[in-house]
Coordinates of C-alpha atoms in Angstrom, one line a residue:
M72 CA -59.2 10.2 11.4
T73 CA -61.0 7.9 13.7
W74 CA -59.8 5.0 15.7
L75 CA -63.0 3.3 15.3
D76 CA -62.2 0.5 12.6
L77 CA -65.8 1.4 9.6
P78 CA -65.5 0.6 6.5
A79 CA -64.2 3.2 3.8
D80 CA -67.5 3.9 1.9
T81 CA -70.0 4.2 5.7
L82 CA -72.4 6.7 5.1
F83 CA -71.8 7.1 8.9
G84 CA -68.1 8.3 9.4
I85 CA -67.0 11.6 11.4
D86 CA -68.2 13.7 9.4
N87 CA -71.3 13.2 9.6
L88 CA -72.5 12.1 13.1
P89 CA -76.8 12.4 12.5
Y90 CA -78.2 12.7 16.2
G91 CA -81.1 10.3 17.3
V92 CA -83.0 8.8 20.2
F93 CA -82.6 4.7 20.8
S94 CA -83.9 2.1 23.1
T95 CA -82.2 -0.6 23.8
A96 CA -84.5 -4.7 23.9
E97 CA -82.5 -5.2 27.9
D98 CA -84.2 -1.5 28.6
P99 CA -87.0 -1.0 26.6
Q100 CA -88.7 1.9 28.9
R101 CA -85.7 3.6 28.3
R102 CA -84.6 6.4 25.8
R103 CA -81.5 7.4 25.4
L104 CA -79.7 10.2 22.4
G105 CA -77.6 8.5 20.4
V106 CA -74.9 9.2 17.5
A107 CA -74.5 6.9 14.9
V108 CA -71.3 5.9 13.3
G109 CA -70.6 3.2 11.3
D110 CA -72.7 0.2 12.6
W111 CA -72.4 1.7 15.8
V112 CA -74.6 4.2 17.5
L113 CA -73.2 6.4 20.5
D114 CA -74.9 6.5 24.3
A115 CA -73.9 10.2 24.4
G116 CA -74.8 10.6 27.6
A117 CA -73.1 8.3 28.8
A118 CA -69.6 9.0 27.1
A119 CA -69.6 12.5 28.5
R120 CA -70.1 10.6 31.6
A121 CA -67.3 7.9 31.1
V122 CA -64.6 11.0 29.8
G123 CA -65.3 13.2 33.1
S124 CA -67.8 15.8 31.9
P125 CA -71.5 15.1 32.1
D126 CA -73.8 17.2 29.8
P127 CA -77.4 17.4 30.9
L128 CA -78.1 17.9 27.2
L129 CA -77.0 14.7 26.4
E130 CA -79.0 12.8 28.9
A131 CA -82.5 13.9 28.1
P132 CA -83.8 10.8 26.5
S133 CA -85.2 13.6 24.0
L134 CA -83.4 16.3 21.1
D135 CA -85.7 19.1 23.0
P136 CA -82.9 20.6 25.3
L137 CA -81.0 19.8 22.8
L138 CA -82.3 21.7 20.2
A139 CA -83.2 24.6 22.1
A140 CA -79.6 25.6 24.0
G141 CA -78.7 27.5 20.4
R142 CA -76.1 27.4 17.5
P143 CA -73.2 27.5 20.5
A144 CA -74.1 24.1 22.4
W145 CA -74.8 22.7 19.1
T146 CA -71.2 23.4 18.1
R147 CA -69.3 22.2 21.5
V148 CA -71.2 19.0 21.6
R149 CA -70.6 17.7 18.3
E150 CA -66.8 19.1 18.2
A151 CA -67.3 17.4 21.7
L152 CA -68.4 14.2 20.1
T153 CA -65.9 14.1 17.3
R154 CA -63.2 14.7 19.6
W155 CA -64.8 11.3 21.6
L156 CA -64.2 9.2 18.5
S157 CA -61.2 10.9 16.8
E158 CA -58.4 10.8 19.8
P159 CA -57.0 7.5 20.5
A160 CA -56.9 8.6 24.6
F161 CA -59.8 8.9 24.6
R162 CA -60.7 5.2 23.7
A163 CA -60.7 3.6 26.4
V164 CA -63.7 4.9 28.3
V165 CA -65.9 5.7 25.3
E166 CA -65.1 2.5 23.3
P167 CA -68.1 0.6 26.0
C168 CA -70.5 3.2 25.4
L169 CA -70.7 2.1 21.3
V170 CA -74.4 -0.3 20.4
P171 CA -75.1 -2.5 17.9
R172 CA -77.2 -0.2 15.1
E173 CA -78.2 -3.3 14.4
G174 CA -81.4 -4.3 17.2
I175 CA -82.2 -0.9 18.9
V176 CA -85.5 0.9 18.7
L177 CA -85.1 4.2 17.2
H178 CA -88.2 6.9 18.2
L179 CA -89.1 9.8 17.1
P180 CA -86.0 12.1 18.0
F181 CA -87.8 15.3 19.0
T182 CA -91.3 16.9 19.9
V183 CA -92.5 18.4 17.2
G184 CA -94.3 21.8 17.4
D185 CA -95.4 23.2 14.2
Y186 CA -95.1 21.4 10.4
V187 CA -94.8 23.9 7.5
D188 CA -95.4 21.8 4.0
F189 CA -93.5 23.8 1.2
Y190 CA -94.1 23.7 -2.7
A191 CA -90.2 24.4 -3.6
S192 CA -89.4 22.0 -6.6
E193 CA -90.4 23.7 -10.3
H194 CA -90.6 20.4 -11.8
H195 CA -93.5 19.2 -9.3
A196 CA -95.2 22.0 -9.9
T197 CA -95.0 21.9 -13.3
N198 CA -95.8 18.1 -13.5
L199 CA -99.1 18.7 -11.6
G200 CA -100.3 22.2 -13.3
R201 CA -99.7 20.2 -16.5
L202 CA -102.4 17.4 -15.1
F203 CA -104.9 19.2 -13.7
R204 CA -105.0 22.4 -15.8
P205 CA -103.9 21.7 -18.9
G206 CA -104.0 24.1 -21.8
T207 CA -102.2 26.9 -19.6
E208 CA -99.7 27.9 -17.8
P209 CA -98.7 25.2 -15.2
L210 CA -96.8 27.2 -12.7
T211 CA -99.7 30.0 -10.6
P212 CA -98.9 33.0 -11.6
N213 CA -96.8 33.4 -7.0
W214 CA -95.2 30.0 -6.9
K215 CA -91.8 32.4 -8.2
H216 CA -92.7 35.5 -6.0
L217 CA -93.2 33.0 -3.1
P218 CA -92.2 29.4 -1.3
I219 CA -95.7 28.7 -1.8
G220 CA -96.4 26.2 1.6
Y221 CA -99.4 25.1 4.5
H222 CA -99.4 24.0 7.9
G223 CA -99.8 20.6 8.6
R224 CA -100.9 18.6 11.3
S225 CA -97.8 18.0 14.0
G226 CA -99.2 15.0 15.6
T227 CA -99.8 13.1 13.1
V228 CA -95.4 13.3 12.3
V229 CA -93.9 9.6 12.8
V230 CA -91.2 7.8 13.2
S231 CA -89.8 5.5 10.5
G232 CA -91.2 2.5 10.5
T233 CA -94.5 3.1 11.8
P234 CA -97.5 1.8 9.9
V235 CA -99.7 4.3 8.3
V236 CA -103.5 3.3 7.5
R237 CA -105.0 3.8 4.9
P238 CA -107.3 7.1 4.9
N239 CA -110.9 7.0 4.6
G240 CA -112.5 9.9 3.6
Q241 CA -115.1 12.1 0.6
R242 CA -113.8 11.7 -2.5
K243 CA -115.5 13.0 -6.5
A244 CA -114.0 11.7 -9.3
P245 CA -115.5 14.1 -12.4
T246 CA -118.2 11.6 -13.8
D247 CA -119.8 12.1 -9.9
A248 CA -122.6 13.5 -9.6
V249 CA -122.3 14.0 -5.5
P250 CA -119.4 12.5 -3.6
G251 CA -119.2 9.0 -1.6
F252 CA -117.2 8.3 1.2
G253 CA -114.4 5.0 1.8
P254 CA -110.6 4.7 1.6
S255 CA -108.5 6.1 -0.5
R256 CA -108.2 5.4 -3.5
R257 CA -105.3 7.2 -4.7
L258 CA -102.6 7.0 -1.8
D259 CA -99.2 8.7 -2.5
I260 CA -96.2 8.6 -1.5
E261 CA -94.3 12.7 -1.5
A262 CA -90.7 12.2 -1.4
E263 CA -88.9 15.5 0.2
V264 CA -86.2 16.4 3.1
G265 CA -87.3 17.9 6.2
F266 CA -85.2 20.8 8.3
V267 CA -85.8 21.2 11.8
V268 CA -85.3 24.4 14.0
G269 CA -83.4 24.5 17.3
A270 CA -83.3 28.4 18.3
G271 CA -86.4 29.7 18.6
S272 CA -87.4 33.3 17.2
E273 CA -89.5 36.1 18.7
L274 CA -93.2 36.7 17.5
G275 CA -92.3 40.0 15.0
S276 CA -89.3 39.4 14.5
P277 CA -88.3 37.6 11.4
V278 CA -85.4 35.3 10.3
A279 CA -83.4 36.8 7.9
Q280 CA -81.8 34.4 4.9
G281 CA -78.9 35.2 6.8
D282 CA -79.7 33.8 10.4
F283 CA -81.3 30.6 8.7
A284 CA -78.1 28.0 10.6
E285 CA -78.1 30.0 14.0
H286 CA -82.0 28.5 13.9
V287 CA -82.2 25.6 12.0
F288 CA -80.5 22.2 13.5
G289 CA -80.4 19.7 11.5
V290 CA -82.1 17.5 8.1
C291 CA -83.8 14.9 7.7
L292 CA -85.9 12.4 4.9
V293 CA -89.8 13.4 4.9
N294 CA -92.5 11.2 3.6
D295 CA -95.7 13.3 3.5
W296 CA -98.1 11.0 2.1
S297 CA -101.0 12.3 0.5
A298 CA -104.6 10.7 -0.6
R299 CA -104.8 12.6 -3.8
D300 CA -108.8 11.6 -4.8
I301 CA -109.5 13.1 -1.2
Q302 CA -107.5 16.5 -1.2
A303 CA -108.4 16.9 -4.7
W304 CA -112.3 17.4 -3.9
E305 CA -111.7 19.1 -0.7
Y306 CA -108.3 21.2 -1.8
V307 CA -110.7 23.8 -3.5
P308 CA -110.2 27.1 -2.1
L309 CA -108.4 26.8 0.7
G310 CA -105.4 24.2 0.6
P311 CA -104.6 20.1 1.8
F312 CA -106.4 19.2 4.5
L313 CA -107.7 15.4 5.2
G314 CA -106.2 14.1 2.3
K315 CA -102.6 15.2 4.1
S316 CA -103.3 15.1 8.0
F317 CA -103.3 11.5 8.6
A318 CA -99.9 10.6 8.9
T319 CA -95.6 12.0 7.4
S320 CA -92.9 9.8 8.6
L321 CA -89.9 11.2 9.2
S322 CA -86.3 9.3 9.3
P323 CA -85.2 8.9 13.0
W324 CA -81.5 10.4 12.4
I325 CA -81.5 13.9 11.9
V326 CA -78.0 15.2 10.2
P327 CA -77.0 18.1 11.7
L328 CA -75.9 20.9 9.5
D329 CA -72.6 21.0 10.6
A330 CA -72.4 17.9 8.7
L331 CA -73.4 19.8 4.8
G332 CA -70.5 22.2 4.4
A333 CA -69.7 20.1 1.3
A334 CA -73.5 19.4 -0.2
R335 CA -74.2 23.4 -0.7
V336 CA -74.7 24.6 -3.7
A337 CA -76.2 27.0 -5.6
P338 CA -79.7 27.1 -6.2
P339 CA -80.9 27.4 -10.0
A340 CA -81.0 30.7 -11.8
R341 CA -83.9 32.6 -11.2
D342 CA -85.5 33.8 -14.1
V343 CA -88.1 36.3 -11.9
E344 CA -86.4 39.0 -9.9
P345 CA -87.0 38.2 -5.7
L346 CA -88.2 40.9 -3.0
P347 CA -85.5 41.6 -1.5
Y348 CA -86.6 39.3 1.5
L349 CA -85.9 36.7 -0.4
D350 CA -83.1 37.4 -2.5
D351 CA -80.4 34.5 -2.8
R352 CA -78.6 35.7 -5.9
D353 CA -75.7 37.1 -3.7
A354 CA -74.7 35.5 -1.2
K355 CA -71.8 33.8 -0.8
E356 CA -73.0 30.8 0.7
P357 CA -76.6 29.5 -0.5
W358 CA -78.7 27.2 0.8
G359 CA -78.9 25.4 -1.7
L360 CA -78.6 20.8 -1.3
D361 CA -76.7 18.3 -3.2
L362 CA -78.8 15.6 -2.2
A363 CA -79.9 12.2 -3.7
L364 CA -82.6 10.3 -3.3
E365 CA -84.2 7.2 -4.1
V366 CA -87.3 6.0 -3.5
R367 CA -88.0 2.3 -3.5
V368 CA -91.8 0.2 -3.2
N369 CA -91.5 -3.0 -2.2
G370 CA -88.0 -3.2 -2.6
T371 CA -88.3 -2.0 -6.0
L372 CA -85.6 1.9 -6.9
I373 CA -88.7 3.3 -9.1
S374 CA -87.1 6.9 -9.0
R375 CA -84.5 9.3 -8.6
P376 CA -85.4 12.3 -7.3
P377 CA -82.4 15.1 -7.0
F378 CA -82.4 17.6 -4.6
A379 CA -79.8 20.4 -5.6
G380 CA -82.4 21.3 -8.5
M381 CA -85.1 22.7 -5.9
Y382 CA -86.2 26.4 -6.9
W383 CA -86.6 27.3 -3.1
T384 CA -83.6 26.9 -0.1
A385 CA -84.4 26.0 2.9
A386 CA -83.6 29.5 3.9
Q387 CA -85.8 31.4 1.8
Q388 CA -88.6 29.5 3.4
L389 CA -88.1 30.2 6.2
A390 CA -87.4 33.6 5.9
H391 CA -90.8 33.4 4.0
M392 CA -92.5 32.1 7.2
T393 CA -91.4 34.1 9.7
V394 CA -91.5 38.0 7.3
N395 CA -95.3 38.4 8.8
G396 CA -94.1 38.2 12.3
A397 CA -94.6 34.7 13.2
S398 CA -92.5 33.0 15.7
V399 CA -90.3 29.2 15.6
R400 CA -89.4 27.8 18.4
P401 CA -87.4 24.6 19.5
G402 CA -88.9 21.1 17.5
D403 CA -90.4 23.5 14.3
L404 CA -90.2 21.3 11.7
F405 CA -90.8 22.0 8.1
A406 CA -90.4 20.3 4.4
S407 CA -89.5 20.6 1.1
G408 CA -92.2 19.7 -0.3
T409 CA -91.7 17.1 -3.1
V410 CA -88.5 16.5 -5.2
S411 CA -88.9 16.3 -8.5
G412 CA -86.1 16.6 -11.3
P413 CA -87.2 17.1 -15.5
E414 CA -86.2 13.3 -16.4
R415 CA -88.9 10.5 -15.9
G416 CA -87.1 8.1 -13.4
T417 CA -87.2 11.3 -11.0
E418 CA -90.1 12.3 -10.1
G419 CA -90.4 12.4 -6.6
A420 CA -94.4 10.9 -6.4
L421 CA -96.3 7.9 -8.6
I422 CA -99.0 10.2 -9.4
E423 CA -96.0 12.5 -11.9
L424 CA -94.6 9.2 -12.1
T425 CA -97.4 7.4 -13.8
W426 CA -99.0 10.5 -15.0
N427 CA -102.3 10.4 -12.9
G428 CA -102.4 6.5 -13.0
E429 CA -101.9 6.3 -16.7
R430 CA -98.2 5.1 -17.3
P431 CA -98.4 2.5 -13.9
V432 CA -95.1 1.7 -13.3
T433 CA -94.0 -2.3 -12.9
L434 CA -92.1 -3.6 -9.6
D435 CA -89.6 -6.4 -9.6
D436 CA -92.2 -8.7 -8.6
G437 CA -93.9 -7.8 -11.9
T438 CA -96.9 -6.0 -10.5
T439 CA -97.6 -2.6 -11.5
R440 CA -99.0 0.3 -9.7
S441 CA -100.2 3.3 -10.5
F442 CA -100.7 4.2 -6.9
L443 CA -100.1 2.5 -3.5
E444 CA -102.1 -0.4 -2.4
D445 CA -102.6 -2.2 1.3
G446 CA -99.9 -3.6 2.0
D447 CA -96.7 -1.7 0.1
E448 CA -93.5 -0.6 2.1
V449 CA -92.7 2.8 0.9
T450 CA -88.6 3.6 1.5
I451 CA -87.2 6.3 0.9
T452 CA -83.0 7.2 1.2
A453 CA -80.7 9.9 0.5
T454 CA -76.9 10.8 0.5
A455 CA -74.8 14.1 0.4
P456 CA -71.9 14.5 -0.5
G457 CA -68.9 15.0 2.8
R458 CA -65.4 15.9 3.1
A459 CA -62.4 14.4 1.2
G460 CA -64.8 13.0 -2.0
G461 CA -66.7 10.2 0.8
R462 CA -70.6 10.7 1.0
I463 CA -72.8 11.0 4.2
G464 CA -76.6 9.3 4.6
F465 CA -80.1 10.2 6.3
G466 CA -80.4 6.9 7.1
E467 CA -84.0 6.1 6.0
V468 CA -87.7 6.8 6.1
T469 CA -90.3 3.4 5.6
G470 CA -93.5 3.0 6.3
R471 CA -96.4 0.5 5.9
V472 CA -99.8 0.8 4.2
L473 CA -102.4 -0.9 6.3
P474 CA -106.0 -1.2 4.8
A475 CA -108.4 1.4 6.0
R476 CA -110.0 0.7 9.3

């Protein structure tokens, strides 16, 4: 319940309250912590002052201090925000702190520390294995024993709406004698889900799966752009490098874990017994999530990737990421890897959807795409079950491709 007049089908209801950082046209230099609710953004710091409970965590120009404050603070702040927006006694002082969401500028909401990208979809990994290793077992021998991942480049994580310049690099087709250099000809997307670390951990001390919610603040959407031709030539033997590091787009709204209780589901059955630190088969509350993604190119819906089918959960990924003693810190970001389903039209990357260019997709304007062209705009959205049968939203992550420089 809320004193706000919200549409019944809003994705930003009182049970969501995702966090972001915004500025306005009237005060463009001032960044403020905001919470999305309906078609509005609540200026969280101003609301805290208005109710007589000023909070330095809400006055910051980014989520950084709140992330570092840890689970007790996250719970306290969310309970306060919910109370201010639901109890009529607060309406007179809180309502003036609401800013129309239309017209604000959204910024990268936190300082990205380390960035890790995983490879957690069995369907995605199987499709790529069949494409690049035909006639052999599509999954590598280690795939069902550990969540495969790599460390990316945090400095090129950008907020939704930031243009993406087509990268240059070395390319070598199988028929070429030597590599050439130039713009990527196979620019692709990867529809992913990101997890934002709040409370850090001590160097040398792994984070167990059961402690996942003590360290992860919330969830967002990620497009981990990929230059497939550059990546194909460079990745042997160490893996992704320049084909991935040029840009990773992040949605501006961070949905707190506390909003996702109704979205939690059991992950797919394990057909290979995991080692104890990754074993979640007896977990009372596993961290599979029932998120429904949609991918659009120039407005055309081309895919609906289902996150519930991801083989490895975020809790397992965090456990594996730290099992060697590596520490995490506030602002670390790790992503699921491409989200793909088993049916055509549920793939989270063009390389799968078009089968490496052999089956181009047709857009609403009649043009076709195997990979992205200059000027193309990609938008990824997602929803999840909320309380009382409704749904909550994650906003969108959008990027337009600019020509190579």
